[in-house]
Coordinates of C-alpha atoms and ligand atoms in Angstrom, one line a residue:
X1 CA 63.6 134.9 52.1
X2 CA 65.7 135.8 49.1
X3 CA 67.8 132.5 47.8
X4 CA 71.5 132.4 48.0
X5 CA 74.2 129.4 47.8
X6 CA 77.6 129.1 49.5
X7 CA 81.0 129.2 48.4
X8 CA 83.6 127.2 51.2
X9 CA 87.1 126.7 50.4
X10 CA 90.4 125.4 51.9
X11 CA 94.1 125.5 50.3
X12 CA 96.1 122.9 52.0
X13 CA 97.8 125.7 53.6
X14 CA 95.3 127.0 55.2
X15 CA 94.2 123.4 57.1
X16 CA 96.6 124.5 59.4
X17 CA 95.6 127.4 60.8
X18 CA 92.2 128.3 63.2
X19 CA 89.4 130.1 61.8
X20 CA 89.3 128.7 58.3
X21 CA 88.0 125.7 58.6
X22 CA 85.6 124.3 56.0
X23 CA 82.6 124.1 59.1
X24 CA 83.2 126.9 60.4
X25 CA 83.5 128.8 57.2
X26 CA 79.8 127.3 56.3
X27 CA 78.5 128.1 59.8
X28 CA 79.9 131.7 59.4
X29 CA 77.9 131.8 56.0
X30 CA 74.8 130.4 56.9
X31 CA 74.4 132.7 60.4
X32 CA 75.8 135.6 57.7
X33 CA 72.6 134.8 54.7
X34 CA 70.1 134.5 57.8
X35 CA 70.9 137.8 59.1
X36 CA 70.5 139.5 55.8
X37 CA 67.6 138.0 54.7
X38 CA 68.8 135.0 52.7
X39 CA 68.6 131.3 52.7
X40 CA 71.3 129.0 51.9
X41 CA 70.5 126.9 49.4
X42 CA 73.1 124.6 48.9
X43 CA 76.7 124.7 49.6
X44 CA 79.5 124.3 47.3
X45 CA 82.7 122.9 48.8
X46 CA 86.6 123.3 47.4
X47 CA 88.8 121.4 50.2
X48 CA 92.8 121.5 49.5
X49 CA 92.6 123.6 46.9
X50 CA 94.5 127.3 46.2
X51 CA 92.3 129.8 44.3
X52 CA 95.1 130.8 42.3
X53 CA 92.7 130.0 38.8
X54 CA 88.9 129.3 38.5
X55 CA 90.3 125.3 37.8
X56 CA 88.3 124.1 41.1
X57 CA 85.5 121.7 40.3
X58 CA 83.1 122.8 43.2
X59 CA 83.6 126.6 41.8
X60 CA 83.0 125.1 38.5
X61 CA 79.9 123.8 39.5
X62 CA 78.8 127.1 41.4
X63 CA 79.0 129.1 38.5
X64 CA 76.4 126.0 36.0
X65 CA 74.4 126.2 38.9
X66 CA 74.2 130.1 39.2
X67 CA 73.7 130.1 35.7
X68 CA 70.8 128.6 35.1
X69 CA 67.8 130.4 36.1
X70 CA 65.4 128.2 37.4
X71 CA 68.0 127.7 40.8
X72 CA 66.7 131.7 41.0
X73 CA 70.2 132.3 42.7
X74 CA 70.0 135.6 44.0
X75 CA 73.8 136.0 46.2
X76 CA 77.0 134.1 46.4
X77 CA 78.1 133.9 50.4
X78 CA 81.8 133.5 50.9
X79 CA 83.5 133.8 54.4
X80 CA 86.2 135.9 52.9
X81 CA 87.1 137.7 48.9
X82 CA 89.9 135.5 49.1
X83 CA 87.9 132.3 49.1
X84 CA 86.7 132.6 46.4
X85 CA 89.7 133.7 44.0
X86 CA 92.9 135.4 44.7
X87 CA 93.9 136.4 41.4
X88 CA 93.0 139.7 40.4
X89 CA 92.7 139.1 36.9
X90 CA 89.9 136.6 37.4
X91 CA 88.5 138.0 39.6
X92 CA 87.8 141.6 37.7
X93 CA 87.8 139.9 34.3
X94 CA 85.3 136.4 35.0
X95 CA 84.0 136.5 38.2
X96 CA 82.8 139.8 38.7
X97 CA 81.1 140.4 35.3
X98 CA 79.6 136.9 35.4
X99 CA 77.5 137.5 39.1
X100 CA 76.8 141.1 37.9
X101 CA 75.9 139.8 34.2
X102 CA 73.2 137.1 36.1
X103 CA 72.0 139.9 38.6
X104 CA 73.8 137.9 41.7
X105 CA 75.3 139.3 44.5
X106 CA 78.7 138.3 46.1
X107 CA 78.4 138.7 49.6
X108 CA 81.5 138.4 51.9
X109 CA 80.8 137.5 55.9
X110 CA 84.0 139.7 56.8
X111 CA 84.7 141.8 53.9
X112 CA 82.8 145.1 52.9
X113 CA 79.2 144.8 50.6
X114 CA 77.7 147.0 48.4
X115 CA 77.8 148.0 44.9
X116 CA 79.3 151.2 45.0
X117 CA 82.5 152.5 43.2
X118 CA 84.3 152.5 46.4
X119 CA 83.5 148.6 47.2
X120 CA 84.2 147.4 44.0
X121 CA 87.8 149.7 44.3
X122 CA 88.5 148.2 47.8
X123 CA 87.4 144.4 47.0
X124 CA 89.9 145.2 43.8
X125 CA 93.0 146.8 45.9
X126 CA 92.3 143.6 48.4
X127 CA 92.4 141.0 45.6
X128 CA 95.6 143.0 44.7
X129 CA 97.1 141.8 48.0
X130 CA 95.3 138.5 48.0
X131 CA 97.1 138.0 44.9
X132 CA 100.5 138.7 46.5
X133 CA 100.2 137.0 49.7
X134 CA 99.2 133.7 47.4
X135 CA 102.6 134.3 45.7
X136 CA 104.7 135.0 48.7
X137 CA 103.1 131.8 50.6
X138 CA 103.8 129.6 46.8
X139 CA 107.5 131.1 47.3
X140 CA 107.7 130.2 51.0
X141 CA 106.9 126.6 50.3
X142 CA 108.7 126.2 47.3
X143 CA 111.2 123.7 47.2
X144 CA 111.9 124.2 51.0
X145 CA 114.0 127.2 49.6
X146 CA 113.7 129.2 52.9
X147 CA 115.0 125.7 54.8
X148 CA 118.2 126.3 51.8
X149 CA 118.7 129.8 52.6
X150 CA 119.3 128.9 56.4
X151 CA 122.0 126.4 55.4
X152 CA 123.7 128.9 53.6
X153 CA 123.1 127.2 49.9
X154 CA 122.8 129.3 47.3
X155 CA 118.8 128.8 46.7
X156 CA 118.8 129.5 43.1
X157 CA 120.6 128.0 39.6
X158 CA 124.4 127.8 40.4
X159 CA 125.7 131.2 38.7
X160 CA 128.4 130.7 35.4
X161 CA 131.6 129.9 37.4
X162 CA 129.8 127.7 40.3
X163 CA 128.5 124.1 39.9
X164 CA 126.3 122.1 41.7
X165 CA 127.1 118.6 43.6
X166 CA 125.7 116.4 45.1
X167 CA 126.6 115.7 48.8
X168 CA 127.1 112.6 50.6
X169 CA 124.3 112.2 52.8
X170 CA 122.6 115.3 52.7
X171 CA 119.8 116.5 51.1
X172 CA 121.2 119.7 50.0
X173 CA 123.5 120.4 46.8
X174 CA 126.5 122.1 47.4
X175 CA 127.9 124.7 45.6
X176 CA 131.6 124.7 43.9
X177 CA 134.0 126.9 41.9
X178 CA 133.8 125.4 38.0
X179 CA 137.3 126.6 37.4
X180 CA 137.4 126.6 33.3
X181 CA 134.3 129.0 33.2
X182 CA 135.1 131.0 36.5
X183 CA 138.0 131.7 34.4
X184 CA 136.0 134.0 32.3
X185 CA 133.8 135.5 35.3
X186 CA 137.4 136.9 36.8
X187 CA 138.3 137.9 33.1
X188 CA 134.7 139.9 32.9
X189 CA 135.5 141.6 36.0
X190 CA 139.3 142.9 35.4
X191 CA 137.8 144.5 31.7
X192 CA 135.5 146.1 33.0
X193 CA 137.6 147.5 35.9
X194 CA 140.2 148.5 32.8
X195 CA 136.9 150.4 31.4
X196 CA 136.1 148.1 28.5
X197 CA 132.4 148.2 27.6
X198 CA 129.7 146.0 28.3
X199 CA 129.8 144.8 24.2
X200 CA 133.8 144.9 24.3
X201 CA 134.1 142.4 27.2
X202 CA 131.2 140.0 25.5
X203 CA 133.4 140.1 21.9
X204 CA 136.9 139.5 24.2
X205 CA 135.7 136.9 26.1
X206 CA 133.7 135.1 22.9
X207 CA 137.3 135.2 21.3
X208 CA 139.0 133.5 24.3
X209 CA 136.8 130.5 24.4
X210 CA 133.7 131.7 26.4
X211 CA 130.8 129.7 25.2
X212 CA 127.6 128.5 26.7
X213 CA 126.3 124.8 26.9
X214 CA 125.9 124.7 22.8
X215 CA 129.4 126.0 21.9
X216 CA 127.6 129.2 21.4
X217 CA 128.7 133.1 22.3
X218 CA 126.8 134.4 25.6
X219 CA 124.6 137.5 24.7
X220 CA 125.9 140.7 26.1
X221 CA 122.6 140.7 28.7
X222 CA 124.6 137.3 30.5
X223 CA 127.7 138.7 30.6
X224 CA 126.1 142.0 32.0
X225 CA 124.5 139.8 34.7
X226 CA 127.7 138.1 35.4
X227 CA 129.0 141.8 36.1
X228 CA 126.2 142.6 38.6
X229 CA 125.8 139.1 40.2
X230 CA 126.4 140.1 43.8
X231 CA 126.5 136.2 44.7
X232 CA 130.4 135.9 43.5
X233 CA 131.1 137.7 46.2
X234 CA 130.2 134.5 48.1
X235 CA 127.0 136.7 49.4
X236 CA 123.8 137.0 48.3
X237 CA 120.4 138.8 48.3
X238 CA 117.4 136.9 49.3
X239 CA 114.1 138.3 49.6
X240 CA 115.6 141.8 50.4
X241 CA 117.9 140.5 53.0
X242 CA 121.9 139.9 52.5
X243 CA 122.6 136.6 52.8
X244 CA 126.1 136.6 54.5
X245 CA 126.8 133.1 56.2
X246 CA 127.1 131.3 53.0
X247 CA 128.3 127.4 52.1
X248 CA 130.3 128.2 49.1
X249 CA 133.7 130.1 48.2
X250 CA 133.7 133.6 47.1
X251 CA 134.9 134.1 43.2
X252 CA 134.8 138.1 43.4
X253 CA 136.2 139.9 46.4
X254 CA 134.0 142.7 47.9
X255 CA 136.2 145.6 46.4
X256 CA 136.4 144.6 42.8
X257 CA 132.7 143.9 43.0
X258 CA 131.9 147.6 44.2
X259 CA 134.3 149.0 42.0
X260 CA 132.6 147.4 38.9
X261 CA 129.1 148.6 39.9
X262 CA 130.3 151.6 40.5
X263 CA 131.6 151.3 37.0
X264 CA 128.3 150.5 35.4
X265 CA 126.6 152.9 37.5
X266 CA 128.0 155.8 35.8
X267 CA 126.0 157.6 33.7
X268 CA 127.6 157.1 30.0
X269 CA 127.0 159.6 26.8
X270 CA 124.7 158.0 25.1
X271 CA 122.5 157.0 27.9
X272 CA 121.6 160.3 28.7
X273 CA 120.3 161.7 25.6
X274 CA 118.2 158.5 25.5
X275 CA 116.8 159.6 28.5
X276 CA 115.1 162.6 26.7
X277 CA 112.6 159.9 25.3
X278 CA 109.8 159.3 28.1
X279 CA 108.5 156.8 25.8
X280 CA 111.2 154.5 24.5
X281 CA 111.2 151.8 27.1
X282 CA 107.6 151.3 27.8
X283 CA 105.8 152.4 24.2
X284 CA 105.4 148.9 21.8
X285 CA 104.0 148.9 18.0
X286 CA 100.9 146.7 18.0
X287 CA 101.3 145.7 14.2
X288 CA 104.4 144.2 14.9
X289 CA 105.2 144.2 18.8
X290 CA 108.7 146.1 18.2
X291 CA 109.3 148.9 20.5
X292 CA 108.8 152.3 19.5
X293 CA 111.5 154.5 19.6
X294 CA 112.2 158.1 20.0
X295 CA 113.7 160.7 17.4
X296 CA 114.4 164.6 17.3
X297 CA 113.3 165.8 13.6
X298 CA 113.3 169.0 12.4
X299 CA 110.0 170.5 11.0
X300 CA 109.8 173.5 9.2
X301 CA 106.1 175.2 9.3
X302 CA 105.3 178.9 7.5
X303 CA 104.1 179.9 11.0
X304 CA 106.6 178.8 13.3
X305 CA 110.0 178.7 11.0
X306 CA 112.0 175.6 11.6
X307 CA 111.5 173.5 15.2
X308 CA 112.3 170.4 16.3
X309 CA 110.0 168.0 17.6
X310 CA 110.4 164.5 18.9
X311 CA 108.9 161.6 17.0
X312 CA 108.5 158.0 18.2
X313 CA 108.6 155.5 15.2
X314 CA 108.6 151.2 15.3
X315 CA 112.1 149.9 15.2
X316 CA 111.3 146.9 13.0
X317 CA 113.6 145.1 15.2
X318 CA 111.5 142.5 14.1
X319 CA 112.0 142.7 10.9
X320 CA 108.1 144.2 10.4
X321 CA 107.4 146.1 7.5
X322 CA 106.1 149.1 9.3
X323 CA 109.9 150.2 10.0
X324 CA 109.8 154.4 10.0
X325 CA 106.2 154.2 8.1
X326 CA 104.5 155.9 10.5
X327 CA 105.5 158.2 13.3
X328 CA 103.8 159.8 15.8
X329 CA 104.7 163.0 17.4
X330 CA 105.5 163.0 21.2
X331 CA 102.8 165.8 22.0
X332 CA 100.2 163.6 20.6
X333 CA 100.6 161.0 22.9
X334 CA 101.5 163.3 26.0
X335 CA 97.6 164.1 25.3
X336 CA 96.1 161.0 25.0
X337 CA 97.7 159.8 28.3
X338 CA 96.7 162.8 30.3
X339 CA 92.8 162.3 29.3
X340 CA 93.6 159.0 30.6
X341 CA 94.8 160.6 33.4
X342 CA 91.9 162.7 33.7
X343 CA 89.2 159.9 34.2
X344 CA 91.6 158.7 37.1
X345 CA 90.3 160.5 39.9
X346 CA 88.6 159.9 43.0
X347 CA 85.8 162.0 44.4
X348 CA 86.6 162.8 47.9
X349 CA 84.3 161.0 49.9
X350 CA 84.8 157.9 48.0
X351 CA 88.4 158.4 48.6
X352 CA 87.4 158.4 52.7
X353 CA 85.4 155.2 52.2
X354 CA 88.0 153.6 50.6
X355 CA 90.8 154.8 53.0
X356 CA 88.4 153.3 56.1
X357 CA 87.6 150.2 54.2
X358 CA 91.2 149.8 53.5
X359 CA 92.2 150.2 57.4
X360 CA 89.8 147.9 58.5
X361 CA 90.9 145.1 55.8
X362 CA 94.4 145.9 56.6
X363 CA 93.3 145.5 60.2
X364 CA 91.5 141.9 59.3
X365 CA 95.1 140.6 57.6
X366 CA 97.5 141.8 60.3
X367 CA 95.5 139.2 63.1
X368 CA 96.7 136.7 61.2
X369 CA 100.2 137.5 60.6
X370 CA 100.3 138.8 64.1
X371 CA 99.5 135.6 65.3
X372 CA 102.2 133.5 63.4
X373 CA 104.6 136.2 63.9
X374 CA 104.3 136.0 67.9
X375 CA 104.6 131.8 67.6
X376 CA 107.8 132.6 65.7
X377 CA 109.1 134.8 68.3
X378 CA 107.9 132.0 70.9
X379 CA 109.9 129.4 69.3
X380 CA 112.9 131.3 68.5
X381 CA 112.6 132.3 72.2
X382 CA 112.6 128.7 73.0
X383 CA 115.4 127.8 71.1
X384 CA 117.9 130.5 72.1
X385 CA 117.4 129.3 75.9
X386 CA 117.7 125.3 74.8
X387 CA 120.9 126.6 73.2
X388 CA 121.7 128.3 75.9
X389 CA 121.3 125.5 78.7
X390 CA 123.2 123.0 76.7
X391 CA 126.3 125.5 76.3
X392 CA 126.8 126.1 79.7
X393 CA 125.9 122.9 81.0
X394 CA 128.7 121.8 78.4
X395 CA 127.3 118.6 77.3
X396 CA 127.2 119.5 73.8
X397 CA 130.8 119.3 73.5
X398 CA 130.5 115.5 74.9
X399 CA 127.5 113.9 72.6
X400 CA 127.5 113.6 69.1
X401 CA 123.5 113.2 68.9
X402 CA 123.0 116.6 70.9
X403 CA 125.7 118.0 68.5
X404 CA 122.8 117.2 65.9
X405 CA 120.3 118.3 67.3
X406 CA 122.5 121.5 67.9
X407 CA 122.7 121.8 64.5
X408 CA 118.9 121.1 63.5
X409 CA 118.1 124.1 65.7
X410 CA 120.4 126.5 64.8
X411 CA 119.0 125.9 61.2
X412 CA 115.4 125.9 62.5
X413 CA 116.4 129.1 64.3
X414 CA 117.9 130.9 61.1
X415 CA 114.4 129.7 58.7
X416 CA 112.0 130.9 61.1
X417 CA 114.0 134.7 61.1
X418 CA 114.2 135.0 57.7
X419 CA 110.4 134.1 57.9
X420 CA 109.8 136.5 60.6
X421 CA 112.0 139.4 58.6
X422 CA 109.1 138.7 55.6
X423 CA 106.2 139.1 57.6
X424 CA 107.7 142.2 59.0
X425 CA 107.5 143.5 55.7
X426 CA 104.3 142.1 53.9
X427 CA 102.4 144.1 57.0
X428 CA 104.2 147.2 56.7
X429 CA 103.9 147.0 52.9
X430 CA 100.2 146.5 52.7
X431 CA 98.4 149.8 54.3
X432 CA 101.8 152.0 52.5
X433 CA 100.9 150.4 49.1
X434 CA 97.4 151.0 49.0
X435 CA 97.1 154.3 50.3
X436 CA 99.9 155.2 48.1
X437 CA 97.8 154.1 44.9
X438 CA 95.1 156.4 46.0
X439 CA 97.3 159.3 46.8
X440 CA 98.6 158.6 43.2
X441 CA 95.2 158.8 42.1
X442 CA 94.0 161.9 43.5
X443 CA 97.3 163.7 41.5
X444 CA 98.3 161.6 39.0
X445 CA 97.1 164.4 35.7
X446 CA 99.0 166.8 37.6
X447 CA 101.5 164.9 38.6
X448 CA 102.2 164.0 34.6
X449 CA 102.1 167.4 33.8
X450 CA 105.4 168.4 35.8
X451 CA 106.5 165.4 34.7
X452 CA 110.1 164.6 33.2
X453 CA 110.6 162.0 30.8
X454 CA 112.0 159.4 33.5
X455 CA 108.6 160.0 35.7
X456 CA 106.5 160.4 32.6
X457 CA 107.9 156.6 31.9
X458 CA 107.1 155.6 35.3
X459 CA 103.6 156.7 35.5
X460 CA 102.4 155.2 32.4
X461 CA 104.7 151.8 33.3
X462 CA 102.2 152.2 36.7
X463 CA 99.1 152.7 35.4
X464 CA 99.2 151.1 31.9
X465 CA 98.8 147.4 31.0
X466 CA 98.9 148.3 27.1
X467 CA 100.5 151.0 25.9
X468 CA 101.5 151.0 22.2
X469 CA 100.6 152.8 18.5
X470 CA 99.2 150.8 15.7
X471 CA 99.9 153.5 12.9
X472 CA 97.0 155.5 13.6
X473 CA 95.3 155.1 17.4
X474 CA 97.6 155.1 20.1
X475 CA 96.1 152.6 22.3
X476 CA 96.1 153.2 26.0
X477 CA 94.7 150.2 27.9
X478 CA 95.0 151.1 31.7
X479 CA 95.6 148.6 34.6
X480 CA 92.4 146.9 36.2
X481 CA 92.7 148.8 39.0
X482 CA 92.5 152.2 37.3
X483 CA 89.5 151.3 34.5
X484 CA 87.5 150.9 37.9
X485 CA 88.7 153.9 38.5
X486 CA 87.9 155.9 35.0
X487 CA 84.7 153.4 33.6
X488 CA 84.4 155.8 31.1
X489 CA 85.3 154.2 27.7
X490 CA 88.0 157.0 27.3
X491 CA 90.8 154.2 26.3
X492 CA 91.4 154.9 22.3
X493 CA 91.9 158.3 21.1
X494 CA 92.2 159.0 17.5
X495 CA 94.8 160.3 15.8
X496 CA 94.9 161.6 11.9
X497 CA 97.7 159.8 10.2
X498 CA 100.3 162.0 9.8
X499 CA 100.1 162.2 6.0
X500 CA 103.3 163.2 3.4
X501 CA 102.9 166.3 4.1
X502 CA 103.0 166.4 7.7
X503 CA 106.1 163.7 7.7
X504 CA 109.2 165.5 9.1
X505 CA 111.9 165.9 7.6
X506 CA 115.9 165.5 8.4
Ligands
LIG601 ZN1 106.1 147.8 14.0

């Protein structure tokens, strides 16, 4: 029998529910090593403990005891990926280079095995949603802001123009108009309606007294936010949903709202030839971490008379010295992205692997929110007939403490639908994202090609982590998802330095 150890693990969250349990878990394991040949050889236990960084001391001590050698471990057991991390970035970038480094395998009792591309994709696109569940449980808990957003509050920092105070025996801030600076919020709005821009209002309002907690001028990005903050309107957005039965007044009515979006929506002048530039928003200069920006400049060759071409140069925003030094012609880096591109595709029957590995993971995560979303239902259920015995038996109207209790329900009722709203989403989400990703992958060097500028943008902002020119190399560093994907060391590409020469002119 081959040697293996195990790796059990549960977040306090997860105490709750059935199934992951530290026993079972190790049971699960140990019947899982048995079958396939292994023998547990000692078991390392994480208990209350989220795997959102490798900070847990029992993983800690898995990974001393895996390294050295003479504990011959030969496989890692874990009931589930998600035990063991769910962060996508250790995972790829520690975990799975350290078991593969010291020849180990990391086996998973209800997860795929195997060390194919299309496992190692799958376990990566399921870390990816590991990953986000973590978050959207972390936000869920947070501060009891779901249990805010029932009451009405406004779950976030009180918005320029509102304050926060404290109410008399609750637990809950309340929201108010601050009438100097809401002042300034109205002001914002009737400019912009009278078609001043964006800078104009900031300078107005700066000269009228506008000034932020250090007597300072608010930047023009705050005063743009104060123009699309739908939550003056006394609604706001939460988690996708409109939050509409709010606690605090309105400072904005509906139709000057509108009309001000509407306003900023419009497509000015200079914004569209800026548009022209694929590259602007998401290209960076690694010397100096400005962002490069585009330019048309004329060049005149013997062959092809006078063109124009466009050129992305460092803005030296930064005050770097590599402002206008170096440019680099947009053709240049259209080809280095597309032999990106290139490495990025799937062979076909890896693609069906991944697609069945994907339905049955997807498969594995709706139980669960299956589950908790028919005990929602339940109690909502339950509520709405409680609610609906004491109405027309009339005795609510009569006794103050079922008037409370009234209350606590209706706000128990409106928390567990906003919750029921987000689970109604993560499970359509999941199976639309990933096989989205791999229908992107099977067309993504084509897709590029018919490209315009504002898709050119978004693919590379899609598959890109680094994207940026150091004077010479443009440097292409792809998300983790797609080096899996290319794992061909195709991320540099050299460029000549455009020389004096070569340097356009105009
Ligand atoms: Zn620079």
């Amino acid at each position: 029998m081959k040697n293996a150890v195990s790796y059990v693990r549960v977040s306090s969250d997860d105490q709750a529910k059935s199934g992951f349990s530290i026993p079972q878990q190790i049971t699960n394991n140990m019947n899982f090593a048995v079958q396939n040949g292994y023998k547990i050889d000692k078991t390392f236990k994480d208990e209350g403990i989220s795997a959102k960084d490798l900070n847990r001391p029992a993983l800690q001590d898995l990974l001393a005891y895996c390294m050295d050698k003479s504990n011959n471990v030969e496989a890692v057991v874990v009931w589930k990926l998600d035990r063991i991390s769910r962060s996508i970035a250790d995972y790829s970038a520690t975990l799975e280079p350290f078991f593969k480094e010291n020849n180990i395998k990391l086996l998973t009792v209800t997860d795929i095995n195997g060390d194919g591309l299309d496992v190692e994709m799958m376990r990566q696109i399921s870390m990816v949603f590991a990953e986000r569940e973590r978050k959207t449980a972390a936000l869920r808990t947070k501060e009891g802001i779901r249990g805010k957003v029932a009451t009405g509050q406004y779950p976030y920092h009180a918005p320029i123009g509102y304050e926060n105070i404290v109410q008399k025996g609750s637990k809950y801030k309340k929201m108010i108009i601050d009438e100097a600076n809401a002042f300034f919020v109205r002001r914002a709005y009737v400019l912009c309606l009278q078609g001043d821009s964006i800078r104009t209002i900031t300078s107005k309002l700066y000269k009228e007294g506008f000034r932020n907690k250090h007597g300072n001028k608010h930047p023009k990005t705050t005063v743009e936010y104060i123009l699309r903050n739908r939550a003056y309107t006394g609604k706001f957005y939460y988690d996708g949903s409109l939050i509409e039965d709010t606690n605090y007044p309105p400072l904005i009515d509906e139709a000057t709202y509108f009309a001000v979006q509407k306003k900023l929506n419009a497509p000015e002048k200079t914004r569209q030839t800026h548009t022209e530039f694929a590259y602007n928003e998401c290209m960076t200069c690694s010397v100096c971490g400005c962002r490069m920006t585009g330019e048309r400049k004329l060049k005149t060759s013997k062959k092809s008379g006078t063109r124009t071409y466009i050129y992305y140069h460092c803005t030296g925003n930064r005050g770097g010295e590599c402002k206008r030094t170096s440019y680099v012609r947009q053709e240049l880096i259209d080809e280095a992205i597309i032999n990106v591109l290139k490495g990025i595709t799937i062979p076909g029957e890896i693609h069906d692997l991944v697609i069945k590995g994907l339905k049955d993971v997807h498969k594995e995560h709706n139980k669960d929110f299956e589950q908790r979303k028919r005990s929602i239902r339940q109690r909502i259920n339950k509520i709405d007939k409680m609610l609906k015995d004491v109405f027309e038996s009339g005795m609510g109207k009569y006794s103050e403490s079922l008037q409370q209790t009234i209350q606590d329900w209706d706000i128990e009722r409106k928390t567990l639908i906003l919750e029921e709203q987000e689970l109604l989403k993560i499970t359509k989400t999941f199976f639309e994202q990933s096989n989205c990703l791999l229908e992107f992958c099977k067309n993504c060097h084509r897709a590029f090609l018919k490209a315009n500028p504002e898709q050119k943008r978004r693919i590379v902002q899609i598959v890109c982590s680094n994207f940026s020119y150091d004077g010479e190399n443009i440097i292409i560093e792809p998300n983790q998802v797609f080096k899996t994907i290319i794992k061909s060391g195709l991320n540099k590409k050299k460029l000549p330095r455009l020389d004096s020469n070569q340097q356009p002119t105009g």
